[in-house]
Coordinates of C-alpha atoms and ligand atoms in Angstrom, one line a residue:
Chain A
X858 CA 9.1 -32.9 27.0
X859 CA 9.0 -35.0 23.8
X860 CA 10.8 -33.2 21.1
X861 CA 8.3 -32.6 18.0
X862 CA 7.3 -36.1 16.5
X863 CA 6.4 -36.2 12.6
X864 CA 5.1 -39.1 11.9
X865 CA 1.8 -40.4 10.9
X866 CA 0.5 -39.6 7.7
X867 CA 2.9 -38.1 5.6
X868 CA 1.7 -36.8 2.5
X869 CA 4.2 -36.4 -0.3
X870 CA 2.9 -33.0 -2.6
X871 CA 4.7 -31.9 -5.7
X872 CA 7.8 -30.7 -5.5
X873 CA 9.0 -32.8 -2.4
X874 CA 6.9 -30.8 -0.1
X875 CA 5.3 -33.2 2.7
X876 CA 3.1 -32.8 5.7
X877 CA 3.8 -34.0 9.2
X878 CA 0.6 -34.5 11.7
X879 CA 1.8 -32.5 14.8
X880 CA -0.6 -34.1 17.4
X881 CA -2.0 -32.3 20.6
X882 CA 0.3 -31.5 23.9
X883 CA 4.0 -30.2 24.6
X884 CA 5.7 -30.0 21.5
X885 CA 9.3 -28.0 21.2
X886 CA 10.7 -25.9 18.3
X887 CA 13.7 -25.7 17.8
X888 CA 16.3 -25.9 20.7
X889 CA 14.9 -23.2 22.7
X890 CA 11.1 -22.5 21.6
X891 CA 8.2 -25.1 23.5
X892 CA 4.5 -24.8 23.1
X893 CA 1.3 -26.7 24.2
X894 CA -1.1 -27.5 21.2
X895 CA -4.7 -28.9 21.0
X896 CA -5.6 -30.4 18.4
X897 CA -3.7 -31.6 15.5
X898 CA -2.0 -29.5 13.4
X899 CA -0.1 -30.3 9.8
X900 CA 3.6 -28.8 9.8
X901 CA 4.5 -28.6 6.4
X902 CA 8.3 -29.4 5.3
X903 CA 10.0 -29.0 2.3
X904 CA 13.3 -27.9 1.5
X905 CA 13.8 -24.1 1.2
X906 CA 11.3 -22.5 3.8
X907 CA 13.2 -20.8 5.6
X908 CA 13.7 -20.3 8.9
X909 CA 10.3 -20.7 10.5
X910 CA 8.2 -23.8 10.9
X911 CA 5.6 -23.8 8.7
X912 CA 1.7 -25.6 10.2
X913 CA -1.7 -25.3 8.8
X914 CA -5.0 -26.0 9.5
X915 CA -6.2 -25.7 6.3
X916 CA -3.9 -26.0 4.0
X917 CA -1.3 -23.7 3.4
X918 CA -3.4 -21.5 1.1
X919 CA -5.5 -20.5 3.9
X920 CA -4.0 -20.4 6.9
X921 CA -0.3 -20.6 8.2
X922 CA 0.9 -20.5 11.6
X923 CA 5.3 -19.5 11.6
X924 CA 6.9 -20.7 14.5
X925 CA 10.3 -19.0 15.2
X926 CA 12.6 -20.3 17.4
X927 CA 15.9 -18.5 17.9
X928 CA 16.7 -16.5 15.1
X929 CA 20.4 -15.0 15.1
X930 CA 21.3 -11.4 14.4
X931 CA 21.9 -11.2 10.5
X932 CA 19.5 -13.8 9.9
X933 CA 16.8 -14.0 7.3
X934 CA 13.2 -15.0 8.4
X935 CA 12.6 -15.7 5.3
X936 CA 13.6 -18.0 2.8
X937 CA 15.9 -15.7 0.4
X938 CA 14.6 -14.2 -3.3
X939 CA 15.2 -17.1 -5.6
X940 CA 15.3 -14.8 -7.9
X941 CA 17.4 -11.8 -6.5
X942 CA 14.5 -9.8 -7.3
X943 CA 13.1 -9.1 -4.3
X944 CA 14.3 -7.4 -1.2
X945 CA 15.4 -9.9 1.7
X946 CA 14.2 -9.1 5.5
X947 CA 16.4 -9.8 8.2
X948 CA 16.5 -9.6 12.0
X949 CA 19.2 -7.6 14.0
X950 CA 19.7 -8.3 17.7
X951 CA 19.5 -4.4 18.5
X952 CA 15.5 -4.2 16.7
X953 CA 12.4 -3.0 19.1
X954 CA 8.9 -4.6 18.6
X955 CA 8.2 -1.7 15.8
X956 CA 11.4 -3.1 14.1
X957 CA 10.3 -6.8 14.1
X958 CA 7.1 -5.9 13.0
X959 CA 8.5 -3.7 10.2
X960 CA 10.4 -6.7 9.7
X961 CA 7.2 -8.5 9.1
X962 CA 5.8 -6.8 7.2
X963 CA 8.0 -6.4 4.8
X964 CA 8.6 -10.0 4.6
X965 CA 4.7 -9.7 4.3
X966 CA 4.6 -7.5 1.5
X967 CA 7.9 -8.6 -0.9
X968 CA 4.9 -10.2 -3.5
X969 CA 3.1 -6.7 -3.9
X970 CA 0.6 -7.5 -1.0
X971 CA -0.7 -5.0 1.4
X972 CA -0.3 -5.0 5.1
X973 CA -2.0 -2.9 7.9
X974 CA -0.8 -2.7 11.5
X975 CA -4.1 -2.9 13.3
X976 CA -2.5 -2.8 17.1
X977 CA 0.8 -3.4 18.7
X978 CA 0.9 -3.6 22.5
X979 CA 3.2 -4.7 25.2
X980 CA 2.2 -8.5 25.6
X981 CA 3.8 -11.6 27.8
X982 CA 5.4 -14.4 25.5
X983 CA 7.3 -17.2 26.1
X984 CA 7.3 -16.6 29.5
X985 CA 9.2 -12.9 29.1
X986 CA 8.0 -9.3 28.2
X987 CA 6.9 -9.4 24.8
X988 CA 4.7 -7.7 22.6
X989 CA 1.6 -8.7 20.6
X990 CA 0.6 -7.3 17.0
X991 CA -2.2 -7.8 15.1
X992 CA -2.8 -7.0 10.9
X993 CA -4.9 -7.0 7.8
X994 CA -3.0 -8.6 5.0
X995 CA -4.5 -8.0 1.6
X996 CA -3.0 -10.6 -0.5
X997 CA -1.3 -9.6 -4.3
X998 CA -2.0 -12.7 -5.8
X999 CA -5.7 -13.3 -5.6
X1000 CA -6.8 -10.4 -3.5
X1001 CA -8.1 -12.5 -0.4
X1002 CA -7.8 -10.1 2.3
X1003 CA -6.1 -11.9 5.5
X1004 CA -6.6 -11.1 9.3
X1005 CA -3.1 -11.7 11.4
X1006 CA -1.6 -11.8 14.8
X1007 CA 1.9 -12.2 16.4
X1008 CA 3.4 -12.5 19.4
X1009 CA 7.6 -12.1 19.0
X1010 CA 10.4 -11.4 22.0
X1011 CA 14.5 -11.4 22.0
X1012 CA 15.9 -13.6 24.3
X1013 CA 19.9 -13.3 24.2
X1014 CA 19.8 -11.7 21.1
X1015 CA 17.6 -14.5 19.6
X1016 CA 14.0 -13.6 17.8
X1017 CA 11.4 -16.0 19.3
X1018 CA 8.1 -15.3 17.1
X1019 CA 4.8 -17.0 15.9
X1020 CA 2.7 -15.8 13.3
X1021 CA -0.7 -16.6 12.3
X1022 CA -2.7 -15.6 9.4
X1023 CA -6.0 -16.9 7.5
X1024 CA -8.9 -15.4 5.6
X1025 CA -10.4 -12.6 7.4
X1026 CA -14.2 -14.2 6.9
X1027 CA -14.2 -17.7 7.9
X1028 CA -10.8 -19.1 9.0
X1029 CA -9.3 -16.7 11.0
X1030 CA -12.4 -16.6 13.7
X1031 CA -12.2 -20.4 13.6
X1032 CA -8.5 -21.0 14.7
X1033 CA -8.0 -18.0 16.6
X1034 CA -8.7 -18.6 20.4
X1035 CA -6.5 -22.0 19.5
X1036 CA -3.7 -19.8 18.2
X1037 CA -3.7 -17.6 21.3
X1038 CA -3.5 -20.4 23.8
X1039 CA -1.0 -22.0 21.9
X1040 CA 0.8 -17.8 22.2
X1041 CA 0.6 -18.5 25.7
X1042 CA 1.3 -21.6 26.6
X1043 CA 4.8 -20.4 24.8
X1044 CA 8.2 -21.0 26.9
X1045 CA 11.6 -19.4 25.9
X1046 CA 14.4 -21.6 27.6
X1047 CA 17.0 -19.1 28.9
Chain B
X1268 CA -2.3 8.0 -35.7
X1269 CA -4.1 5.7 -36.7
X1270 CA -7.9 5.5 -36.5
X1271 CA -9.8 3.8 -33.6
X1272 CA -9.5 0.1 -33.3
X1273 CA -13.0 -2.1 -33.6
X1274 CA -13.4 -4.4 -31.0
X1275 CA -11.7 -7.9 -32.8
X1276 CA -13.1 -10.7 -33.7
X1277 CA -13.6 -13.6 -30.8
X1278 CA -11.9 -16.5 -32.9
X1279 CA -8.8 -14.8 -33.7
X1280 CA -5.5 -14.1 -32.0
X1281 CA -6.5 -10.7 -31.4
X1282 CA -9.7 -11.7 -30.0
X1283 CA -8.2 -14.0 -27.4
X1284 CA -6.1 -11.5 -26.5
X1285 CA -8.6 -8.2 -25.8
X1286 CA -11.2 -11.6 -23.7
X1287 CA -8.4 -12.2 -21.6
X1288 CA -7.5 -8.3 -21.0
X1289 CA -10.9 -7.9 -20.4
X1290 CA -11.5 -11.0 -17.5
X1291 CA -8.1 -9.2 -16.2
X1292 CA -9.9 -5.8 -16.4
X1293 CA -13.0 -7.1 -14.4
X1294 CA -10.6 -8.3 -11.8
X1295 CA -9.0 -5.4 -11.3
X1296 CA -12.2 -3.2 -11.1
X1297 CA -12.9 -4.9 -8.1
X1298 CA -9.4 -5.5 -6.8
X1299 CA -9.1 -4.4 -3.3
X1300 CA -5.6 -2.4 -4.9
X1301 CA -7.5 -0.4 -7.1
X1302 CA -7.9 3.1 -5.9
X1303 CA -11.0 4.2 -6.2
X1304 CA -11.0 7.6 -5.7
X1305 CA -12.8 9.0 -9.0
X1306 CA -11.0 12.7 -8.5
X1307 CA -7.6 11.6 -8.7
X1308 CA -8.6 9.0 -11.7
X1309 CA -10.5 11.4 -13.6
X1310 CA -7.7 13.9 -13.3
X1311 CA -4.8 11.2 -15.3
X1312 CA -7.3 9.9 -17.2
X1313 CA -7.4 13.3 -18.8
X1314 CA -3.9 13.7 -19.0
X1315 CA -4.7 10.5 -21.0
X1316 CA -7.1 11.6 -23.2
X1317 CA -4.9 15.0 -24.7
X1318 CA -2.1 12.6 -25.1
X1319 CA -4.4 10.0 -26.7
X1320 CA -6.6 12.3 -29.1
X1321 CA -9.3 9.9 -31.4
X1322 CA -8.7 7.3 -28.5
X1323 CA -9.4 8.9 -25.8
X1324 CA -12.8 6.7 -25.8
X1325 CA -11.1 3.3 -25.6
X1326 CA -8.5 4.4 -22.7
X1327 CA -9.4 3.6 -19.5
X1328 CA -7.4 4.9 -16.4
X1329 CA -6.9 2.3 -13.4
X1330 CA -5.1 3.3 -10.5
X1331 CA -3.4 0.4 -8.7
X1332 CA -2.1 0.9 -4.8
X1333 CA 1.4 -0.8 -5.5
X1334 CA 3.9 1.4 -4.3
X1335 CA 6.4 0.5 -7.5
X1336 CA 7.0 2.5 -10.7
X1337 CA 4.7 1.1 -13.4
X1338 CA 2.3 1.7 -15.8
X1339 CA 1.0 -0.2 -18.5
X1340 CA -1.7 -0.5 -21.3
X1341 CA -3.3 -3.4 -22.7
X1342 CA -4.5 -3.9 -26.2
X1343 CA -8.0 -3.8 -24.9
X1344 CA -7.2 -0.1 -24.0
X1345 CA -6.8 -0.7 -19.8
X1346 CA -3.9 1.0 -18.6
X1347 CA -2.8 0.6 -15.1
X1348 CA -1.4 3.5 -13.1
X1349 CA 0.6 2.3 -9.6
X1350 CA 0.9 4.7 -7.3
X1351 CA 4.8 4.1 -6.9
X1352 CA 5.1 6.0 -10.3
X1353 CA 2.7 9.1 -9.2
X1354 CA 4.6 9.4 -6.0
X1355 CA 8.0 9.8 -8.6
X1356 CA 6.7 12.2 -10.5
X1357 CA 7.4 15.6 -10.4
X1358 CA 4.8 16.8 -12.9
X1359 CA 2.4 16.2 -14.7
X1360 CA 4.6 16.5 -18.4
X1361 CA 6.7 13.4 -16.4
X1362 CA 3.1 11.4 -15.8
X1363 CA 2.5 12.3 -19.8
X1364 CA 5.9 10.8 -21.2
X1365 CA 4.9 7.5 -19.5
X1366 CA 1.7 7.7 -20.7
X1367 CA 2.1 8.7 -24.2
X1368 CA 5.1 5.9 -24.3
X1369 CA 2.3 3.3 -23.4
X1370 CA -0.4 5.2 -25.6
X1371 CA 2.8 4.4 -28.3
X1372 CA 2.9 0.7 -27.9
X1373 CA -1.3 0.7 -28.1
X1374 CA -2.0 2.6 -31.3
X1375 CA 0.9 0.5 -32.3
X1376 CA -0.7 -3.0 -31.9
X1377 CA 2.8 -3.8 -30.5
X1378 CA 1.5 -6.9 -27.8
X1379 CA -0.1 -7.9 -30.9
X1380 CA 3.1 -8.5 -33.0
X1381 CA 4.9 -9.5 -30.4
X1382 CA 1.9 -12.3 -30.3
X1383 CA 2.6 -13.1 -33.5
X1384 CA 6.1 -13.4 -33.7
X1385 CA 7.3 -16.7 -33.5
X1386 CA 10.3 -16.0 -31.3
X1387 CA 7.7 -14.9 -28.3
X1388 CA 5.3 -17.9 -29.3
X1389 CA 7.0 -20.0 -26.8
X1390 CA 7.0 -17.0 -24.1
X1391 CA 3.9 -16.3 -24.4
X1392 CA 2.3 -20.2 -24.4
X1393 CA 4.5 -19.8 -20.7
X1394 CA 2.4 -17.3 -19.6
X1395 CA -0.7 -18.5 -20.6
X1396 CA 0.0 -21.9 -18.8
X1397 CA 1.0 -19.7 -15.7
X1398 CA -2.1 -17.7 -15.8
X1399 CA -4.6 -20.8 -16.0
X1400 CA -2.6 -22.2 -13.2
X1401 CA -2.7 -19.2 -10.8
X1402 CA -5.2 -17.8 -12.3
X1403 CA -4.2 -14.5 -12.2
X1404 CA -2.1 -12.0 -14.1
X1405 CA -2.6 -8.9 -11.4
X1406 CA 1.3 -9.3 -10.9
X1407 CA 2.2 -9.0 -14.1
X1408 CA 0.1 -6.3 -15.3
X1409 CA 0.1 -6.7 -19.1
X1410 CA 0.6 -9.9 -21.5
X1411 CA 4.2 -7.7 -22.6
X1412 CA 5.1 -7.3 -18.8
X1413 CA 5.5 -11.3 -19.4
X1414 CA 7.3 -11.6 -22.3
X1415 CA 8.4 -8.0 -23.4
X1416 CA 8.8 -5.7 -26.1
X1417 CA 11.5 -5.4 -28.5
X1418 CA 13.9 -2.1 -28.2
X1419 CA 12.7 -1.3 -31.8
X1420 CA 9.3 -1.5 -30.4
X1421 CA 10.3 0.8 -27.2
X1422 CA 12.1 3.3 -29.8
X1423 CA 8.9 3.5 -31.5
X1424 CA 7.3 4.0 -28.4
X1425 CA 9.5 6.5 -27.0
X1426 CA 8.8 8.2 -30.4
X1427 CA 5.2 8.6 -30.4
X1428 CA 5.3 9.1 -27.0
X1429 CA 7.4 12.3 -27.4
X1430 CA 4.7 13.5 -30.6
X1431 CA 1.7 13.1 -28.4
X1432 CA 3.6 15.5 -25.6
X1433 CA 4.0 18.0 -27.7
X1434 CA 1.3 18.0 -29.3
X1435 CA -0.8 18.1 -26.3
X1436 CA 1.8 21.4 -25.5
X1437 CA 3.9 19.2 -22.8
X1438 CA 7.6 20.2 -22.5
X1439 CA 9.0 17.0 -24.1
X1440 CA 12.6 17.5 -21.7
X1441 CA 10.8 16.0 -18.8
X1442 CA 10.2 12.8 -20.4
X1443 CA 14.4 12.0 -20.4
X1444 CA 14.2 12.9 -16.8
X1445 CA 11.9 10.6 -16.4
X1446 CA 14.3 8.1 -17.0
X1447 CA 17.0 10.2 -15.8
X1448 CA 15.7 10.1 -12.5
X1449 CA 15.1 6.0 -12.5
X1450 CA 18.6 5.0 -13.3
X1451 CA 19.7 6.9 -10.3
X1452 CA 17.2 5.5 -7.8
X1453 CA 18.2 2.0 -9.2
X1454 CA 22.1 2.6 -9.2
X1455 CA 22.0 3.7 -5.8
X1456 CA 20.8 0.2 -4.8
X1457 CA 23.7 -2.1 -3.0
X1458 CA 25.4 -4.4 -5.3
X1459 CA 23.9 -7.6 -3.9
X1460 CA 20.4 -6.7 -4.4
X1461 CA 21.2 -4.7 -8.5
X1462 CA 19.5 -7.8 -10.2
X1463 CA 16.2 -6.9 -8.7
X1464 CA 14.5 -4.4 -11.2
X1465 CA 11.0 -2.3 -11.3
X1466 CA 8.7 -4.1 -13.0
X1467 CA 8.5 -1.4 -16.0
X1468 CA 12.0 -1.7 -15.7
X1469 CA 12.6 -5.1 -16.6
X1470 CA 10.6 -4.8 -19.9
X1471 CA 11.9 -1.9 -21.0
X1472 CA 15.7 -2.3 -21.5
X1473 CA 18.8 0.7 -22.3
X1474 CA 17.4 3.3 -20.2
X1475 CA 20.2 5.3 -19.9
X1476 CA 20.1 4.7 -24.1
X1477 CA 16.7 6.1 -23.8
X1478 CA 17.3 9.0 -21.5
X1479 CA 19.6 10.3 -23.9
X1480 CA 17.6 9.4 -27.1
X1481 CA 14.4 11.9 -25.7
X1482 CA 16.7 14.4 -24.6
X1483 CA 17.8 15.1 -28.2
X1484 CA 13.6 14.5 -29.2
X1485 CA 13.6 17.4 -26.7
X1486 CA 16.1 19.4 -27.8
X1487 CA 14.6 19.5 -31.4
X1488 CA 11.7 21.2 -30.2
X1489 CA 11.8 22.6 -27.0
X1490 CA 9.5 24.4 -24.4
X1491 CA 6.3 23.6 -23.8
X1492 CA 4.7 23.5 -19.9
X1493 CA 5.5 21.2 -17.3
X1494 CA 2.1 21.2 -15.2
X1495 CA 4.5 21.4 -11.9
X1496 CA 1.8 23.2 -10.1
X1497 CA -1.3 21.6 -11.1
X1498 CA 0.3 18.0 -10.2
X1499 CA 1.8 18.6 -6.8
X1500 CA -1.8 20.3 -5.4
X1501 CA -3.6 17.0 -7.0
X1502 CA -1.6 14.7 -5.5
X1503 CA -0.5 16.2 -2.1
X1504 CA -3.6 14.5 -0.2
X1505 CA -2.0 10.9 -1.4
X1506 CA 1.4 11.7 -0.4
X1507 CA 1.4 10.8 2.9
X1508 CA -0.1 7.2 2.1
X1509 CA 2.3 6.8 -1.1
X1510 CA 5.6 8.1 1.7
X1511 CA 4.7 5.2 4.2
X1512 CA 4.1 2.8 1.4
X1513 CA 7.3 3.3 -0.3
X1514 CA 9.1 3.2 3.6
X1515 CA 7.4 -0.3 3.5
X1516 CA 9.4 -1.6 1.1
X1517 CA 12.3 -1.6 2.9
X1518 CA 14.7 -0.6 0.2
X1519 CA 16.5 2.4 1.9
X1520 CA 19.5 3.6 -0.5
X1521 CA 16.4 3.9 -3.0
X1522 CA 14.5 5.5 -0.7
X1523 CA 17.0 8.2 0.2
X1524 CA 17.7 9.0 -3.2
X1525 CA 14.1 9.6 -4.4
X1526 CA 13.7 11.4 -1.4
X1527 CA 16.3 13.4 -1.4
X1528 CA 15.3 14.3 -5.1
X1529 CA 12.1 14.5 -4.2
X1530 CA 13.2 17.2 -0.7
X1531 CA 15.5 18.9 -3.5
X1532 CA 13.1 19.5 -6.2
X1533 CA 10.8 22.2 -4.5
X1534 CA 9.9 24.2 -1.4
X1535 CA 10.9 21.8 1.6
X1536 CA 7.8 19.4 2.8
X1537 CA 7.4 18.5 5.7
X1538 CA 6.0 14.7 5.0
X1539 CA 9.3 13.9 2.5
X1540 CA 11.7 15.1 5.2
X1541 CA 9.7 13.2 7.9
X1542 CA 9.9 10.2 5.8
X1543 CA 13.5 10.4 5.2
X1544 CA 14.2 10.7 8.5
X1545 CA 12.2 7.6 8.9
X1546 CA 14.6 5.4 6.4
X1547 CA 17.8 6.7 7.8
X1548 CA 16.3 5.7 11.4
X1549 CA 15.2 2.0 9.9
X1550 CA 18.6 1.8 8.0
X1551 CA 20.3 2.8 11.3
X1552 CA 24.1 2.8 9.7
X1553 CA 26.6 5.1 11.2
X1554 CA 25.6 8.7 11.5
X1555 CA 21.9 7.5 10.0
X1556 CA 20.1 8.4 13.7
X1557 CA 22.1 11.7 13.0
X1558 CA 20.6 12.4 9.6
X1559 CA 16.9 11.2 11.3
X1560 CA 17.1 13.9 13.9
X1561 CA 18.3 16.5 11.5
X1562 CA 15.2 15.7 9.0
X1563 CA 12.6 15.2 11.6
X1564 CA 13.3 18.0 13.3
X1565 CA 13.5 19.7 10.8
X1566 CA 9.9 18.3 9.4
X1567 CA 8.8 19.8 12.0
X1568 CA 10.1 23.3 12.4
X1569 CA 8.0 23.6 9.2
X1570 CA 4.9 22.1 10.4
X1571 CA 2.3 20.1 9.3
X1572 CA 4.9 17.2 10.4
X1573 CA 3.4 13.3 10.4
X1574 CA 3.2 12.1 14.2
X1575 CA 5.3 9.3 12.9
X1576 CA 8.0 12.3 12.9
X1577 CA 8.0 12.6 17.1
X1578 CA 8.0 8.4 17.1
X1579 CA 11.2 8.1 15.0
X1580 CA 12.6 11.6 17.0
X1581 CA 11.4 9.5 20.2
X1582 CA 13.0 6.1 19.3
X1583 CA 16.5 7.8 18.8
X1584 CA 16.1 9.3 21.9
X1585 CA 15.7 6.8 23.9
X1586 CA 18.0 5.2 21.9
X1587 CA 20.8 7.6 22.9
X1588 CA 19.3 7.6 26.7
X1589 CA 18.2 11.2 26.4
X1590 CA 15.1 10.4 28.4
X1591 CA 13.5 13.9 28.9
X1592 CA 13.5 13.8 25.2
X1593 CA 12.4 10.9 24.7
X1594 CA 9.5 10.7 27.1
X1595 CA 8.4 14.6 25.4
X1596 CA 8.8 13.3 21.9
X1597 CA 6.4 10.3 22.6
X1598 CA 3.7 12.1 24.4
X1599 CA 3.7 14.3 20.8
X1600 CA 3.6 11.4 18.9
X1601 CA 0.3 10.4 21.2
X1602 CA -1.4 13.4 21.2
X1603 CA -0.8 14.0 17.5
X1604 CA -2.0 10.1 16.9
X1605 CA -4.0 9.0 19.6
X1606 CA -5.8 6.5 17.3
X1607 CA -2.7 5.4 16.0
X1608 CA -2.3 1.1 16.7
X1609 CA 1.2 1.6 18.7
X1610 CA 0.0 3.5 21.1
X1611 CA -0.4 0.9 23.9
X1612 CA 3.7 -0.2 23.1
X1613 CA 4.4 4.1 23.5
X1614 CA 2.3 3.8 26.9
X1615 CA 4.4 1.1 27.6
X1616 CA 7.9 3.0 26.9
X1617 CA 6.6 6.0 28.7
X1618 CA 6.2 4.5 31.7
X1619 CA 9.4 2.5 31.7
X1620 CA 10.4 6.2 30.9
X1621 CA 9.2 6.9 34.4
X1622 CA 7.1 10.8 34.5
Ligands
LIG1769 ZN1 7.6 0.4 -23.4

């Protein structure tokens, strides 16, 4: 399995952000986390995200798919409060699904936005018993209310997650069924 | 007090200002975050309007689902409401010291001088460049939320504030505790996270000084009513919401205190001892589970518990390997919630649970 390549047209934003062009087939994430993808996707790096990868579709103000791999007890999943102003979210090897998700969502929610658990079941991922969630995110900033889905398990005592949200109207319907094969084409190396 | 304020002219300062108050105010009207429940509006905006006399006409209530303290009123006459602050108050003289406090820095044009003061040019000419570039000030609430008032401007404030509560026969001691009551929630926060402030908070600095300051305002004139009753039967059909929105926000030292406040201040409730239990279970430090089980159950020995009561109860159990428990507590928790989006995950634990 080739390890992720990020090549190909590289665009340099503001603020030394850039986009790689993840192409379609086995791609890894991490040491541990490997997933198949069709079609391209752009995986956005810059310094400071934090702990998950970041892709798009359609640009990072629409839709962003977070691809955890292996996140240690203690650790943030998100990049920390420049600021100190607002409360940091971090996994502990002991959480349940309802934890993680909590753990989502307040990661979700540290702007002021509003999140709704629509369902959380018992789901396969990464080749393991999992669980599956899906939410309404009603954004703070300009109000765009966002439909979301995730799949997460703990392997060893490591978090192995992938979000995906997008604008409830158009986007999400578009790159859903993608997202969900890509959920379970998922494998967690032991 | 001074008389009502015409609407400015569009060239001037002033003008800008009230246009871009206003395009805020549109925003917000049809801001998925506004509440718009007319019942519980109409109810503060009248609070409003015997604190704001003359101006009652040009205020205009808008109650934000944020679950933070603030409030805030713009020289246009919008003032904002979050829920966080109606979930802190344990009154309705507390909801009219914050009010009357903002009602103090509008009949005092104070955004306005603070427009015109050259020190705050450069602040403010910051937040005009950040609000064409996201194009949006929903964060910040008000022009001052960017670049403040003075503390002669939030003396003045206080000040008025106090004359309107009395006026309008509030007792003007529940102000201070107002204030009282924040310092706590905030010092009970761990060191690490201290820098991070309410947003009302940030703008409004010494409020320990402040506390102190009303209490003597207080003590010059006191008595007066408190509207205890009145404000807890308004509000109790929000509560439940408001609990699970401030158990969302992950700050649990906070959380315990203005609970435990909260538990402390009145008959026991059911829903704040449930959602106590629920941040000592989510904090989970030594003896939390402990303190869980002792609020959940007894949340429910008083009834009218939420179902989110037998989860936590549930989750501990298992926790602990009392399976009986466990597996009785969930089955609750289903049959009080069987809409509720967890339930497949219960199903899931109930059967590992085995019958
Ligand atoms: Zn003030």
């Amino acid at each position: 399995m080739k390890t992720l390549t990020l090549a190909l047209s590289v665009v340099v934003l503001a603020g030394c952000a850039a986009m790689a062009k993840v192409d379609s087939g086995d791609r890894t994430v991490g040491d541990r986390l490997a997933v198949n993808i069709e079609g391209a996707w752009n995986h956005l790096q810059a310094p400071g995200l934090g702990p998950a990868q970041t892709w798009t579709r359609e640009g990072l103000t629409v839709d962003q798919l977070l691809l955890y791999s292996g996140i240690k007890n203690g650790e943030l999943v998100h990049a920390p409060s420049r600021s100190g102003r607002e409360k940091d979210f971090a996994f502990r090897a002991g959480m349940l699904p309802d934890e993680i998700v909590a753990m989502y969502e307040g990661m979700l929610t540290r702007d002021g936005s509003s999140f709704k658990l629509t369902r959380l079941e018992p789901s396969p991922f990464g080749g393991l018993k999992g669980f599956r969630f899906d939410f309404v995110l009603t954004r703070k900033l300009d109000n765009v209310v966002l439909s979301g889905m995730g799949w997460g398990v703990v392997s060893k005592e490591e978090l192995f997650a992938i979000l995906y949200m997008a604008p409830r109207l158009v986007f999400f319907s578009r790159h859903a069924a993608q997202v969900e094969k890509i959920a379970l084409s998922a494998k967690v190396r032991e | 007090m001074p008389a009502r304020f015409a609407r400015p002219e569009v060239g001037t300062d002033e003008g800008g200002l009230w246009a871009m108050m206003d395009r805020q105010e549109t925003r917000l009207q049809r801001s998925p975050f506004a509440i718009r429940d007319a019942g519980l509006r109409d109810y503060v905006q009248e609070i409003a309007c015997r604190l704001g006399g003359t101006h009652c006409p040009d205020i205009r209530v808008h109650l934000v689902r944020t679950p933070m303290f603030n409030a805030t009123m713009a020289p246009n006459g919008m003032m904002q409401v979050w829920t966080g602050l109606m979930l802190r108050m344990d009154n309705e003289a507390q909801l009219a010291a914050v009010l009357g406090h903002e009602i103090g820095h509008y009949v005092e044009r104070h955004t306005l001088d603070r427009l015109r003061d050259v020190k705050s040019r450069t602040a403010f000419a910051q937040f005009l460049g950040a609000f064409g570039l996201i194009g949006m000030v929903g964060q910040l609430a008000t022009v001052a939320g960017a670049f403040g008032y003075s503390r002669d401007q939030e003396r003045d404030a206080d000040r008025i504030g106090a004359v309107l509560m009395r006026k309008a026969g509030f007792d003007v001691a529940e102000a201070s505790r107002v204030w009282a009551n924040l310092v706590a929630e905030v010092n009970s926060r761990p060191e690490a996270e201290r820098a991070a402030n309410f947003p009302l908070f940030a703008t409004h600095p010494g409020a320990e000084e402040r506390a102190e300051t009303l209490a003597k305002l207080a003590a010059e004139a006191p008595g007066g009513e408190t509207g205890r009753e009145a404000w807890q039967a308004k509000i109790r059909p929000y509560r439940r919401e408001w609990l699970a929105e401030e158990i969302k926000r992950g700050r649990r030292e906070e959380s315990i205190t203005l609970l435990t406040r909260l538990i402390a201040g009145g008959p026991e409730q059911a829903d704040y001892l449930a959602a106590r239990g629920e941040v000592y279970r989510l904090r989970a430090q030594e003896k939390d589970f402990d303190a869980a089980i002792a609020d959940f159950t007894a949340a429910v020995a008083l009834g009218g518990e939420t179902p989110e009561a037998h989860r936590g109860l549930a989750y501990i159990f298992r926790q602990r390997n009392q399976l009986p428990e466990a597996r009785a507590s969930f089955q609750r928790y289903i049959e009080a919630a069987p809409q509720a989006p967890d339930v497949a995950m219960i199903r899931s634990y109930l059967e590992e649970l085995g019958k």
